[in-house]
Each structure stands twice: as C-alpha cells, then as structure tokens.
C-alpha cells in the first residue's frame, strides 16, 4: 500500500518551504507596520458558525465544507474561510474592550471541497486581515493599500485592482429585484448554475464565467444606481482615498463576492497567467456580520489572499522572495577519535550563530566530502587522526578552493570571523 496525500492537498517540501517562510515574514512585517496584531484560531469550529455567516446558499456552505461529527456528536467544520472564526473569537474574548478598532491579521490553512486544478486546492493557505470596529472609509483604503504594498514588495506586480460597492442589505434587495426582472426573459438560456442562482443567490449571476451568460446579462442594471446614499458616499470616499494613495483601480459594477456577509466595499486583486484562478486577493466590508454572530452591531473590513496563487504568480514573474537555506560550515569527522570532538566543534559553531552540519556513521572521507559539497557550506572543517593529535583543524574554503590549518581551541570564533570577512569581500567584489 502506497499512501498519497489526499486529493487536492500538497506537501510543502524543504526545497520550497523557505519561499513560504520568506512570504510569511514579509507579510507579518508589513502588518505590524500598520498596527495589526496576529491572531490564531482553531482549525475547526462549530458548523453553524459558517452556515450562519457565509450563507446557506453559497457554494462554500452548500457543497464545499469539510463537515463532520466528532465522537460526542458535535457538528464541526474545518475552517473554510478566515473571517467568521476571527469574529467569533473577537466576540468571545471581548477584544473590543481594549478599544476600537481591533486590527488583526492571520496566516492560516483553509479547507474547501473543490475540484482541484492549478491554483485551486482542497487545502490552501491564506494571508488575511480583519479590522473590526470602524466604518471609516480610510480603513477600506488602508487595507487595500496594505495588500498592494505587500504584493508589490514580493514581486507580484503588475495586477489589476477591481473595486465595487454592493450596498447594504436593504438597497441590495431592491437591486436584486431589478436584476431578476431584467434577466427573467432569458432565464431559460442561462447556464444551469445561473438558473439555480436566479432563485437562490441572484447577485452571483453577475460573476458567472460562462461567455454565453456574460453576453445575455450584458445589459443588466448597474448596482451603482441602486446604492443607498450612505453606501454611495462611503464608496466615493474609498475611491478618493485610493486615488490619494496613488493606487490605480477599476470600478467593476459586476464584482460581487462569494459570501453573504459583505456590505458596501468589495474588491479583488487579479493577475494574469493563472487562468480562471486569477484572483490572488479578495475582500471587503462586512458591517453586519459581528451582530449576525451575536456580538454588538460593529462594522468591519477584511481580506484574504491565497498564498499558493501568490507563489504561482511569483514563479511566472520570475520573482523570488528569500533564499534557500544553506550551511555555513560542514564538519567532516574522519576516524573514531574525531567523532566526539567533531560533534563538540559543530556545537561550538552553532553557539556563535553559524549553521553547522556534519555526517554520521564514520563514513569514508570521500563520502563525507561529497556531502559537504552538497550542503552548500562555504567552509568545510576536517577533523582526522592527524588533526586530533596536533589539536588542529583543517579548514577548506569550498569557493576559494584553499586549505589551511587552525588551532582547535577557539576555532569557532576564528571561523566566524573568517566567514564574515569572506562574505563582505564577496559583497565588495560583487
Ligand atoms: P475564487 O473565486 O477564485 O474561487 P473565492 O472568492 O472563493 O475565490 P475567497 O474565499 O475570497 O476566494 O478567498 C481569498 C483568496 O484565497 C482567493 O482570492 C484566492 O486567492 C484564494 N483561494 C480561494 N479558494 C482557493 C482554493 N480552493 N485554492 C487555492 N486558493 C484559493
Ligand atoms: Mg471560490
């Protein structure tokens, strides 16, 4: 029996994990600069939290959740999105008591039963932010700008930023009525999904990817004309602020998002080259969700960014963030006498902050040198019978191809100095 990772999931292997770590570090840094704190919530929640917040008729709730009963019959679901758990935690821990707004970010795994393809998986990962407790349009603009700055800093440019306002539930209801009336005549010609959406989730007809549906719904009324005055004023302020921050955007009246809880501003960052999976980041305002989940009426704003899609984009752009780790020093331990002394030497090196690796099982010098070469270490330190007898170490610079001897005593400090100088020489020489 050969076990495989479940369909739609990926191992993040050592050859790649450094890219993830570099992105995570960048994201953490950029969030901290904007006054956001990290939050981590459980991998699963009560199922009802998600059905209630995302909406019963959305794709996620109707067909994508990993739901199960635990051994005591509790209905639980693996996190299918990042926002509801954070709102739940915010209410439960009374985070608002520390002053509003609460500015949070997260880095997490997300589970959705979707058809796996490039950029679409059953377990994926997201960076996200949630700002809870401010209805100010500057929050919308600030968080969109944060996403843009992060995407730019890792090399994901160029992108298209699309924004829209979908108003508040009351204004949206009027719009949905007008939308339904305008497509009623062609309903029979729309795709099966859109026919279902017509009844259950009419707004989603707007972002159907089928060319036929696009064409048939080309002349539907514009949601902008149905916005309530408060949403319209808010949207105006968001656009002003984005312009002031120097961000290019397109107002896309057909942009709606997959969750029921959005109000007013919605936005997406789209990139080329990922086919239908071209949205790397999406989010918006959700002024009704906190109250819907049992908290005080509290406005909020957030986004989620797909890390796998971001990495695919960077790969296509030829951009790399971070660098693969390599050892500074490799300690070759040749012969019985060198085993323990070599181990101690590696420990001394690590205490100085150098990465040091070694080989095991007292293998041949040749085998150990081969491994030293593979490790990418700049310096190999060789300890053999000779060296032990003379209390010395043979050092070999793997780049300069030079070899010399050092006293074993105090060797770690000298190696550190040597590598620092070698490094700066290299930087000087370019
Ligand atoms: P899409 O329309 O592409 O399905 P979505 O609207 O379902 O995206 P969100 O729920 O807003 O996406 O999630 C935020 C981001 O997470 C998306 O913009 C995307 O980059 C990423 N994402 C969503 N679903 C997946 C998935 N199944 N696999 C990989 N990344 C995903
Ligand atoms: Mg989706």
GROMACS .gro file of C-alpha atoms and ligand atoms in nm:
model
  462
    1UNK     CA    1   0.000   0.000   0.000
    2UNK     CA    2   0.147   0.329  -0.111
    3UNK     CA    3  -0.008   0.622   0.073
    4UNK     CA    4  -0.056   0.951  -0.102
    5UNK     CA    5  -0.151   1.298   0.017
    6UNK     CA    6  -0.529   1.340  -0.014
    7UNK     CA    7  -0.651   1.472  -0.349
    8UNK     CA    8  -0.623   1.849  -0.371
    9UNK     CA    9  -0.362   1.879  -0.094
   10UNK     CA   10   0.009   1.950  -0.124
   11UNK     CA   11   0.317   1.878   0.082
   12UNK     CA   12   0.531   2.185   0.127
   13UNK     CA   13   0.874   2.029   0.096
   14UNK     CA   14   1.208   2.158   0.228
   15UNK     CA   15   1.305   2.264  -0.124
   16UNK     CA   16   1.015   2.511  -0.119
   17UNK     CA   17   0.937   2.589   0.241
   18UNK     CA   18   1.185   2.877   0.253
   19UNK     CA   19   0.971   3.063  -0.001
   20UNK     CA   20   0.672   3.029   0.230
   21UNK     CA   21   0.873   3.142   0.529
   22UNK     CA   22   1.001   3.447   0.343
   23UNK     CA   23   0.648   3.546   0.235
   24UNK     CA   24   0.518   3.494   0.588
   25UNK     CA   25   0.792   3.711   0.732
   26UNK     CA   26   0.721   3.987   0.480
   27UNK     CA   27   0.351   3.973   0.547
   28UNK     CA   28   0.400   3.981   0.925
   29UNK     CA   29   0.635   4.276   0.890
   30UNK     CA   30   0.400   4.477   0.670
   31UNK     CA   31   0.105   4.407   0.901
   32UNK     CA   32   0.298   4.512   1.210
   33UNK     CA   33   0.399   4.836   1.040
   34UNK     CA   34   0.029   4.913   1.004
   35UNK     CA   35  -0.053   4.832   1.365
   36UNK     CA   36  -0.210   4.489   1.313
   37UNK     CA   37  -0.162   4.201   1.559
   38UNK     CA   38  -0.156   3.836   1.469
   39UNK     CA   39  -0.439   3.607   1.572
   40UNK     CA   40  -0.460   3.227   1.550
   41UNK     CA   41  -0.789   3.043   1.585
   42UNK     CA   42  -0.870   2.668   1.591
   43UNK     CA   43  -0.862   2.463   1.271
   44UNK     CA   44  -1.228   2.370   1.316
   45UNK     CA   45  -1.536   2.542   1.451
   46UNK     CA   46  -1.900   2.465   1.511
   47UNK     CA   47  -2.057   2.411   1.171
   48UNK     CA   48  -2.329   2.663   1.242
   49UNK     CA   49  -2.077   2.945   1.270
   50UNK     CA   50  -2.007   2.906   0.899
   51UNK     CA   51  -2.359   2.832   0.773
   52UNK     CA   52  -2.477   3.139   0.957
   53UNK     CA   53  -2.205   3.377   0.840
   54UNK     CA   54  -2.116   3.266   0.488
   55UNK     CA   55  -2.480   3.196   0.396
   56UNK     CA   56  -2.668   2.871   0.330
   57UNK     CA   57  -2.696   2.916  -0.044
   58UNK     CA   58  -2.332   2.997  -0.117
   59UNK     CA   59  -2.107   2.745  -0.295
   60UNK     CA   60  -1.898   2.705   0.017
   61UNK     CA   61  -2.178   2.610   0.251
   62UNK     CA   62  -2.386   2.416   0.001
   63UNK     CA   63  -2.109   2.196  -0.135
   64UNK     CA   64  -1.755   2.272  -0.021
   65UNK     CA   65  -1.735   2.232   0.355
   66UNK     CA   66  -1.549   1.952   0.531
   67UNK     CA   67  -1.808   1.890   0.799
   68UNK     CA   68  -1.812   1.602   1.043
   69UNK     CA   69  -1.944   1.489   1.376
   70UNK     CA   70  -1.695   1.421   1.649
   71UNK     CA   71  -1.728   1.127   1.884
   72UNK     CA   72  -1.967   1.313   2.108
   73UNK     CA   73  -2.189   1.412   1.818
   74UNK     CA   74  -2.082   1.776   1.787
   75UNK     CA   75  -2.123   1.921   1.437
   76UNK     CA   76  -1.789   2.063   1.337
   77UNK     CA   77  -1.633   2.200   1.017
   78UNK     CA   78  -1.273   2.252   0.909
   79UNK     CA   79  -1.218   2.625   0.855
   80UNK     CA   80  -1.346   2.707   0.501
   81UNK     CA   81  -1.260   3.079   0.534
   82UNK     CA   82  -1.079   3.305   0.775
   83UNK     CA   83  -1.324   3.573   0.883
   84UNK     CA   84  -1.602   3.401   1.078
   85UNK     CA   85  -1.364   3.231   1.326
   86UNK     CA   86  -1.197   3.563   1.396
   87UNK     CA   87  -1.525   3.741   1.450
   88UNK     CA   88  -1.628   3.455   1.679
   89UNK     CA   89  -1.301   3.492   1.874
   90UNK     CA   90  -1.337   3.870   1.885
   91UNK     CA   91  -1.684   3.844   2.040
   92UNK     CA   92  -1.600   3.554   2.271
   93UNK     CA   93  -1.286   3.719   2.411
   94UNK     CA   94  -1.435   4.065   2.421
   95UNK     CA   95  -1.140   4.202   2.223
   96UNK     CA   96  -1.330   4.521   2.153
   97UNK     CA   97  -1.300   4.617   2.519
   98UNK     CA   98  -0.938   4.716   2.453
   99UNK     CA   99  -1.054   4.997   2.226
  100UNK     CA  100  -1.181   5.008   1.870
  101UNK     CA  101  -1.097   4.920   1.607
  102UNK     CA  102  -0.927   4.586   1.665
  103UNK     CA  103  -0.671   4.539   1.387
  104UNK     CA  104  -0.585   4.176   1.325
  105UNK     CA  105  -0.400   3.962   1.072
  106UNK     CA  106  -0.369   3.588   1.021
  107UNK     CA  107  -0.180   3.325   0.827
  108UNK     CA  108  -0.379   3.006   0.805
  109UNK     CA  109  -0.490   2.695   0.619
  110UNK     CA  110  -0.834   2.681   0.457
  111UNK     CA  111  -1.031   2.370   0.360
  112UNK     CA  112  -1.282   2.353   0.076
  113UNK     CA  113  -1.406   2.055  -0.120
  114UNK     CA  114  -1.343   2.199  -0.467
  115UNK     CA  115  -1.237   2.050  -0.799
  116UNK     CA  116  -0.857   2.056  -0.777
  117UNK     CA  117  -0.667   2.236  -1.054
  118UNK     CA  118  -0.377   2.478  -1.081
  119UNK     CA  119  -0.438   2.745  -0.818
  120UNK     CA  120  -0.738   2.563  -0.668
  121UNK     CA  121  -0.688   2.307  -0.394
  122UNK     CA  122  -0.881   2.135  -0.117
  123UNK     CA  123  -0.640   2.267   0.140
  124UNK     CA  124  -0.494   2.605   0.063
  125UNK     CA  125  -0.342   2.884   0.271
  126UNK     CA  126  -0.429   3.247   0.314
  127UNK     CA  127  -0.285   3.565   0.449
  128UNK     CA  128  -0.562   3.784   0.577
  129UNK     CA  129  -0.653   4.093   0.777
  130UNK     CA  130  -0.964   4.192   0.970
  131UNK     CA  131  -1.024   4.539   1.111
  132UNK     CA  132  -1.321   4.523   1.347
  133UNK     CA  133  -1.497   4.829   1.485
  134UNK     CA  134  -1.455   5.114   1.235
  135UNK     CA  135  -1.682   5.217   0.949
  136UNK     CA  136  -1.439   5.483   0.827
  137UNK     CA  137  -1.363   5.454   0.455
  138UNK     CA  138  -0.996   5.509   0.540
  139UNK     CA  139  -0.989   5.156   0.680
  140UNK     CA  140  -1.103   5.016   0.343
  141UNK     CA  141  -0.839   5.217   0.159
  142UNK     CA  142  -0.564   5.150   0.413
  143UNK     CA  143  -0.614   4.774   0.400
  144UNK     CA  144  -0.637   4.768   0.021
  145UNK     CA  145  -0.315   4.970   0.013
  146UNK     CA  146  -0.156   4.725   0.257
  147UNK     CA  147  -0.240   4.436   0.025
  148UNK     CA  148  -0.099   4.631  -0.269
  149UNK     CA  149   0.220   4.715  -0.085
  150UNK     CA  150   0.271   4.355   0.016
  151UNK     CA  151   0.204   4.225  -0.337
  152UNK     CA  152   0.443   4.483  -0.476
  153UNK     CA  153   0.715   4.412  -0.222
  154UNK     CA  154   0.726   4.043  -0.311
  155UNK     CA  155   0.726   4.097  -0.686
  156UNK     CA  156   0.365   4.015  -0.778
  157UNK     CA  157   0.314   4.332  -0.983
  158UNK     CA  158   0.152   4.408  -1.219
  159UNK     CA  159  -0.202   4.340  -1.103
  160UNK     CA  160  -0.547   4.481  -1.162
  161UNK     CA  161  -0.732   4.617  -0.861
  162UNK     CA  162  -1.108   4.596  -0.906
  163UNK     CA  163  -1.350   4.755  -0.663
  164UNK     CA  164  -1.723   4.785  -0.630
  165UNK     CA  165  -1.987   4.866  -0.374
  166UNK     CA  166  -2.272   4.625  -0.320
  167UNK     CA  167  -2.453   4.848  -0.071
  168UNK     CA  168  -2.641   4.740   0.238
  169UNK     CA  169  -2.893   4.453   0.257
  170UNK     CA  170  -3.192   4.683   0.206
  171UNK     CA  171  -3.057   4.857  -0.106
  172UNK     CA  172  -2.928   4.527  -0.237
  173UNK     CA  173  -3.270   4.368  -0.209
  174UNK     CA  174  -3.412   4.636  -0.437
  175UNK     CA  175  -3.129   4.584  -0.683
  176UNK     CA  176  -3.168   4.206  -0.680
  177UNK     CA  177  -3.534   4.251  -0.770
  178UNK     CA  178  -3.440   4.471  -1.067
  179UNK     CA  179  -3.167   4.226  -1.169
  180UNK     CA  180  -3.408   3.934  -1.165
  181UNK     CA  181  -3.664   4.123  -1.368
  182UNK     CA  182  -3.406   4.213  -1.629
  183UNK     CA  183  -3.287   3.856  -1.684
  184UNK     CA  184  -3.626   3.687  -1.646
  185UNK     CA  185  -3.679   3.688  -2.023
  186UNK     CA  186  -3.355   3.500  -2.096
  187UNK     CA  187  -3.354   3.277  -1.791
  188UNK     CA  188  -3.400   2.961  -1.998
  189UNK     CA  189  -3.085   3.039  -2.198
  190UNK     CA  190  -2.857   3.088  -1.896
  191UNK     CA  191  -2.628   2.808  -1.774
  192UNK     CA  192  -2.766   2.562  -1.519
  193UNK     CA  193  -2.571   2.727  -1.235
  194UNK     CA  194  -2.712   3.068  -1.319
  195UNK     CA  195  -3.062   2.927  -1.334
  196UNK     CA  196  -3.010   2.800  -0.981
  197UNK     CA  197  -2.852   3.130  -0.876
  198UNK     CA  198  -3.151   3.319  -1.012
  199UNK     CA  199  -3.360   3.176  -0.732
  200UNK     CA  200  -3.106   3.133  -0.454
  201UNK     CA  201  -2.823   3.383  -0.497
  202UNK     CA  202  -2.906   3.616  -0.789
  203UNK     CA  203  -2.608   3.851  -0.741
  204UNK     CA  204  -2.373   3.566  -0.828
  205UNK     CA  205  -2.515   3.559  -1.181
  206UNK     CA  206  -2.303   3.870  -1.231
  207UNK     CA  207  -1.973   3.690  -1.190
  208UNK     CA  208  -2.058   3.380  -1.394
  209UNK     CA  209  -1.758   3.296  -1.613
  210UNK     CA  210  -1.967   3.141  -1.898
  211UNK     CA  211  -1.934   3.363  -2.209
  212UNK     CA  212  -2.297   3.293  -2.301
  213UNK     CA  213  -2.420   3.413  -1.962
  214UNK     CA  214  -2.192   3.716  -1.983
  215UNK     CA  215  -2.346   3.812  -2.313
  216UNK     CA  216  -2.704   3.754  -2.203
  217UNK     CA  217  -2.659   3.959  -1.889
  218UNK     CA  218  -2.461   4.235  -2.055
  219UNK     CA  219  -2.732   4.496  -2.015
  220UNK     CA  220  -2.847   4.428  -1.661
  221UNK     CA  221  -2.896   4.736  -1.443
  222UNK     CA  222  -2.589   4.877  -1.273
  223UNK     CA  223  -2.576   4.821  -0.896
  224UNK     CA  224  -2.429   5.170  -0.853
  225UNK     CA  225  -2.765   5.317  -0.943
  226UNK     CA  226  -2.933   5.131  -0.660
  227UNK     CA  227  -2.692   5.219  -0.381
  228UNK     CA  228  -2.834   5.387  -0.074
  229UNK     CA  229  -2.691   5.733  -0.014
  230UNK     CA  230  -2.469   5.622   0.274
  231UNK     CA  231  -2.309   5.341   0.072
  232UNK     CA  232  -2.264   5.573  -0.224
  233UNK     CA  233  -2.093   5.835  -0.007
  234UNK     CA  234  -1.875   5.569   0.152
  235UNK     CA  235  -1.773   5.434  -0.188
  236UNK     CA  236  -1.687   5.783  -0.303
  237UNK     CA  237  -1.457   5.828  -0.002
  238UNK     CA  238  -1.288   5.492  -0.062
  239UNK     CA  239  -1.213   5.590  -0.422
  240UNK     CA  240  -1.084   5.930  -0.315
  241UNK     CA  241  -0.855   5.775  -0.059
  242UNK     CA  242  -0.723   5.513  -0.302
  243UNK     CA  243  -0.650   5.784  -0.553
  244UNK     CA  244  -0.475   5.991  -0.288
  245UNK     CA  245  -0.264   5.688  -0.200
  246UNK     CA  246  -0.164   5.656  -0.564
  247UNK     CA  247  -0.339   5.326  -0.629
  248UNK     CA  248  -0.485   5.257  -0.972
  249UNK     CA  249  -0.817   5.078  -0.966
  250UNK     CA  250  -1.108   4.988  -1.188
  251UNK     CA  251  -1.465   5.016  -1.071
  252UNK     CA  252  -1.626   4.690  -1.179
  253UNK     CA  253  -2.004   4.702  -1.132
  254UNK     CA  254  -2.019   4.325  -1.178
  255UNK     CA  255  -1.779   4.246  -0.896
  256UNK     CA  256  -1.966   4.061  -0.622
  257UNK     CA  257  -1.816   3.815  -0.379
  258UNK     CA  258  -1.891   3.464  -0.266
  259UNK     CA  259  -2.010   3.536   0.085
  260UNK     CA  260  -2.343   3.672   0.201
  261UNK     CA  261  -2.190   3.888   0.469
  262UNK     CA  262  -2.033   4.158   0.254
  263UNK     CA  263  -2.171   4.513   0.259
  264UNK     CA  264  -2.059   4.827   0.076
  265UNK     CA  265  -1.699   4.791  -0.047
  266UNK     CA  266  -1.581   4.473  -0.219
  267UNK     CA  267  -1.251   4.438  -0.405
  268UNK     CA  268  -1.018   4.193  -0.576
  269UNK     CA  269  -0.660   4.193  -0.693
  270UNK     CA  270  -0.636   3.999  -1.017
  271UNK     CA  271  -0.324   3.887  -1.201
  272UNK     CA  272  -0.260   3.742  -1.545
  273UNK     CA  273  -0.141   3.390  -1.609
  274UNK     CA  274  -0.347   3.192  -1.360
  275UNK     CA  275  -0.638   3.120  -1.595
  276UNK     CA  276  -0.971   3.126  -1.416
  277UNK     CA  277  -0.786   3.127  -1.083
  278UNK     CA  278  -0.675   3.485  -1.141
  279UNK     CA  279  -0.780   3.639  -0.810
  280UNK     CA  280  -0.494   3.645  -0.562
  281UNK     CA  281  -0.666   3.858  -0.304
  282UNK     CA  282  -1.026   3.945  -0.230
  283UNK     CA  283  -1.223   4.105   0.046
  284UNK     CA  284  -1.444   4.384   0.155
  285UNK     CA  285  -1.657   4.534   0.425
  286UNK     CA  286  -1.889   4.325   0.640
  287UNK     CA  287  -2.078   4.566   0.862
  288UNK     CA  288  -2.349   4.319   0.961
  289UNK     CA  289  -2.152   4.007   1.046
  290UNK     CA  290  -2.049   4.077   1.405
  291UNK     CA  291  -2.409   4.138   1.504
  292UNK     CA  292  -2.527   3.841   1.299
  293UNK     CA  293  -2.294   3.622   1.505
  294UNK     CA  294  -2.428   3.750   1.835
  295UNK     CA  295  -2.198   4.045   1.903
  296UNK     CA  296  -2.280   4.415   1.927
  297UNK     CA  297  -2.355   4.591   1.597
  298UNK     CA  298  -1.999   4.654   1.477
  299UNK     CA  299  -1.870   4.745   1.129
  300UNK     CA  300  -1.565   4.562   0.994
  301UNK     CA  301  -1.341   4.514   0.693
  302UNK     CA  302  -1.109   4.234   0.581
  303UNK     CA  303  -0.944   4.044   0.300
  304UNK     CA  304  -0.799   3.702   0.226
  305UNK     CA  305  -0.504   3.637  -0.003
  306UNK     CA  306  -0.428   3.293  -0.148
  307UNK     CA  307  -0.066   3.203  -0.074
  308UNK     CA  308  -0.045   2.924  -0.334
  309UNK     CA  309  -0.177   3.156  -0.605
  310UNK     CA  310   0.068   3.421  -0.495
  311UNK     CA  311   0.357   3.174  -0.524
  312UNK     CA  312   0.238   3.065  -0.871
  313UNK     CA  313   0.228   3.429  -0.974
  314UNK     CA  314   0.578   3.494  -0.844
  315UNK     CA  315   0.704   3.187  -1.028
  316UNK     CA  316   0.554   3.317  -1.350
  317UNK     CA  317   0.703   3.660  -1.295
  318UNK     CA  318   1.042   3.502  -1.225
  319UNK     CA  319   1.041   3.670  -0.883
  320UNK     CA  320   1.189   3.504  -0.577
  321UNK     CA  321   1.148   3.609  -0.219
  322UNK     CA  322   1.403   3.491   0.034
  323UNK     CA  323   1.674   3.242  -0.034
  324UNK     CA  324   1.721   2.871   0.019
  325UNK     CA  325   1.896   2.794   0.344
  326UNK     CA  326   2.248   2.652   0.333
  327UNK     CA  327   2.502   2.551   0.594
  328UNK     CA  328   2.788   2.787   0.672
  329UNK     CA  329   3.016   2.510   0.785
  330UNK     CA  330   3.033   2.135   0.733
  331UNK     CA  331   3.233   1.935   0.986
  332UNK     CA  332   3.398   1.624   0.847
  333UNK     CA  333   3.473   1.372   1.122
  334UNK     CA  334   3.723   1.117   0.991
  335UNK     CA  335   3.813   0.833   1.225
  336UNK     CA  336   3.698   0.722   1.569
  337UNK     CA  337   3.899   0.987   1.752
  338UNK     CA  338   3.725   1.270   1.570
  339UNK     CA  339   3.367   1.164   1.637
  340UNK     CA  340   3.300   1.331   1.969
  341UNK     CA  341   3.545   1.620   1.916
  342UNK     CA  342   3.378   1.694   1.584
  343UNK     CA  343   3.035   1.692   1.740
  344UNK     CA  344   3.157   1.935   2.008
  345UNK     CA  345   3.306   2.156   1.736
  346UNK     CA  346   2.974   2.167   1.550
  347UNK     CA  347   2.804   2.268   1.875
  348UNK     CA  348   3.059   2.547   1.934
  349UNK     CA  349   2.999   2.677   1.582
  350UNK     CA  350   2.622   2.680   1.637
  351UNK     CA  351   2.669   2.873   1.959
  352UNK     CA  352   2.832   3.152   1.756
  353UNK     CA  353   2.525   3.162   1.531
  354UNK     CA  354   2.673   2.974   1.236
  355UNK     CA  355   2.481   2.689   1.075
  356UNK     CA  356   2.690   2.377   1.105
  357UNK     CA  357   2.618   2.030   0.971
  358UNK     CA  358   2.804   1.702   0.988
  359UNK     CA  359   2.790   1.344   0.860
  360UNK     CA  360   2.719   1.030   1.061
  361UNK     CA  361   2.840   0.673   1.088
  362UNK     CA  362   3.213   0.745   1.040
  363UNK     CA  363   3.187   0.705   0.663
  364UNK     CA  364   3.479   0.740   0.425
  365UNK     CA  365   3.647   1.077   0.382
  366UNK     CA  366   3.529   1.077   0.022
  367UNK     CA  367   3.164   1.020   0.118
  368UNK     CA  368   3.183   1.294   0.381
  369UNK     CA  369   3.347   1.543   0.144
  370UNK     CA  370   3.075   1.472  -0.109
  371UNK     CA  371   2.808   1.551   0.147
  372UNK     CA  372   2.998   1.864   0.248
  373UNK     CA  373   2.992   1.976  -0.115
  374UNK     CA  374   2.620   1.913  -0.141
  375UNK     CA  375   2.543   2.104   0.177
  376UNK     CA  376   2.642   2.427   0.008
  377UNK     CA  377   2.861   2.517   0.306
  378UNK     CA  378   3.124   2.776   0.229
  379UNK     CA  379   3.371   2.618   0.468
  380UNK     CA  380   3.449   2.255   0.545
  381UNK     CA  381   3.631   2.177   0.867
  382UNK     CA  382   3.814   1.845   0.863
  383UNK     CA  383   3.899   1.660   1.181
  384UNK     CA  384   4.105   1.343   1.137
  385UNK     CA  385   4.354   1.149   1.350
  386UNK     CA  386   4.629   1.390   1.248
  387UNK     CA  387   4.432   1.693   1.346
  388UNK     CA  388   4.325   1.545   1.677
  389UNK     CA  389   4.685   1.456   1.759
  390UNK     CA  390   4.805   1.811   1.684
  391UNK     CA  391   4.494   1.980   1.830
  392UNK     CA  392   4.429   2.144   1.496
  393UNK     CA  393   4.157   2.158   1.233
  394UNK     CA  394   4.195   2.162   0.858
  395UNK     CA  395   3.977   2.431   0.706
  396UNK     CA  396   3.883   2.423   0.339
  397UNK     CA  397   3.720   2.718   0.167
  398UNK     CA  398   3.494   2.549  -0.087
  399UNK     CA  399   3.468   2.854  -0.310
  400UNK     CA  400   3.828   2.979  -0.299
  401UNK     CA  401   3.948   2.615  -0.310
  402UNK     CA  402   4.206   2.692  -0.043
  403UNK     CA  403   4.302   2.485   0.255
  404UNK     CA  404   4.485   2.572   0.577
  405UNK     CA  405   4.508   2.473   0.941
  406UNK     CA  406   4.361   2.636   1.251
  407UNK     CA  407   4.411   2.560   1.618
  408UNK     CA  408   4.119   2.353   1.750
  409UNK     CA  409   4.100   2.575   2.059
  410UNK     CA  410   3.898   2.887   1.980
  411UNK     CA  411   3.841   2.764   1.627
  412UNK     CA  412   3.469   2.854   1.617
  413UNK     CA  413   3.535   3.224   1.674
  414UNK     CA  414   3.806   3.232   1.408
  415UNK     CA  415   3.578   3.057   1.161
  416UNK     CA  416   3.306   3.310   1.226
  417UNK     CA  417   3.547   3.599   1.165
  418UNK     CA  418   3.677   3.433   0.853
  419UNK     CA  419   3.329   3.379   0.708
  420UNK     CA  420   3.220   3.733   0.787
  421UNK     CA  421   3.526   3.874   0.610
  422UNK     CA  422   3.488   3.634   0.318
  423UNK     CA  423   3.124   3.736   0.286
  424UNK     CA  424   3.198   4.106   0.290
  425UNK     CA  425   3.485   4.056   0.042
  426UNK     CA  426   3.243   3.878  -0.182
  427UNK     CA  427   2.986   4.156  -0.149
  428UNK     CA  428   3.261   4.412  -0.225
  429UNK     CA  429   3.372   4.218  -0.530
  430UNK     CA  430   3.006   4.178  -0.629
  431LIG     P1  431  -1.240   3.203  -0.635
  431LIG     O1  432  -1.342   3.294  -0.692
  431LIG     O2  433  -1.114   3.201  -0.712
  431LIG     O3  434  -1.294   3.068  -0.603
  431LIG     P2  435  -1.300   3.291  -0.371
  431LIG     O4  436  -1.385   3.410  -0.394
  431LIG     O5  437  -1.365   3.161  -0.338
  431LIG     O6  438  -1.201   3.270  -0.495
  431LIG     P3  439  -1.201   3.381  -0.115
  431LIG     O7  440  -1.290   3.294  -0.038
  431LIG     O8  441  -1.224   3.525  -0.117
  431LIG     O9  442  -1.189   3.325  -0.264
  431LIG    O10  443  -1.052   3.354  -0.068
  431LIG     C1  444  -0.949   3.452  -0.076
  431LIG     C2  445  -0.838   3.406  -0.169
  431LIG    O11  446  -0.798   3.272  -0.140
  431LIG     C3  447  -0.879   3.399  -0.315
  431LIG    O12  448  -0.871   3.524  -0.374
  431LIG     C4  449  -0.776   3.305  -0.371
  431LIG    O13  450  -0.654   3.371  -0.394
  431LIG     C5  451  -0.756   3.207  -0.259
  431LIG     N1  452  -0.834   3.083  -0.278
  431LIG     C6  453  -0.968   3.067  -0.263
  431LIG     N2  454  -1.003   2.939  -0.283
  431LIG     C7  455  -0.888   2.872  -0.313
  431LIG     C8  456  -0.856   2.736  -0.342
  431LIG     N3  457  -0.951   2.643  -0.346
  431LIG     N4  458  -0.727   2.703  -0.366
  431LIG     C9  459  -0.630   2.797  -0.363
  431LIG     N5  460  -0.653   2.926  -0.335
  431LIG    C10  461  -0.780   2.964  -0.310
  432LIG    MG1  462  -1.423   3.000  -0.454
   0.00000   0.00000   0.00000
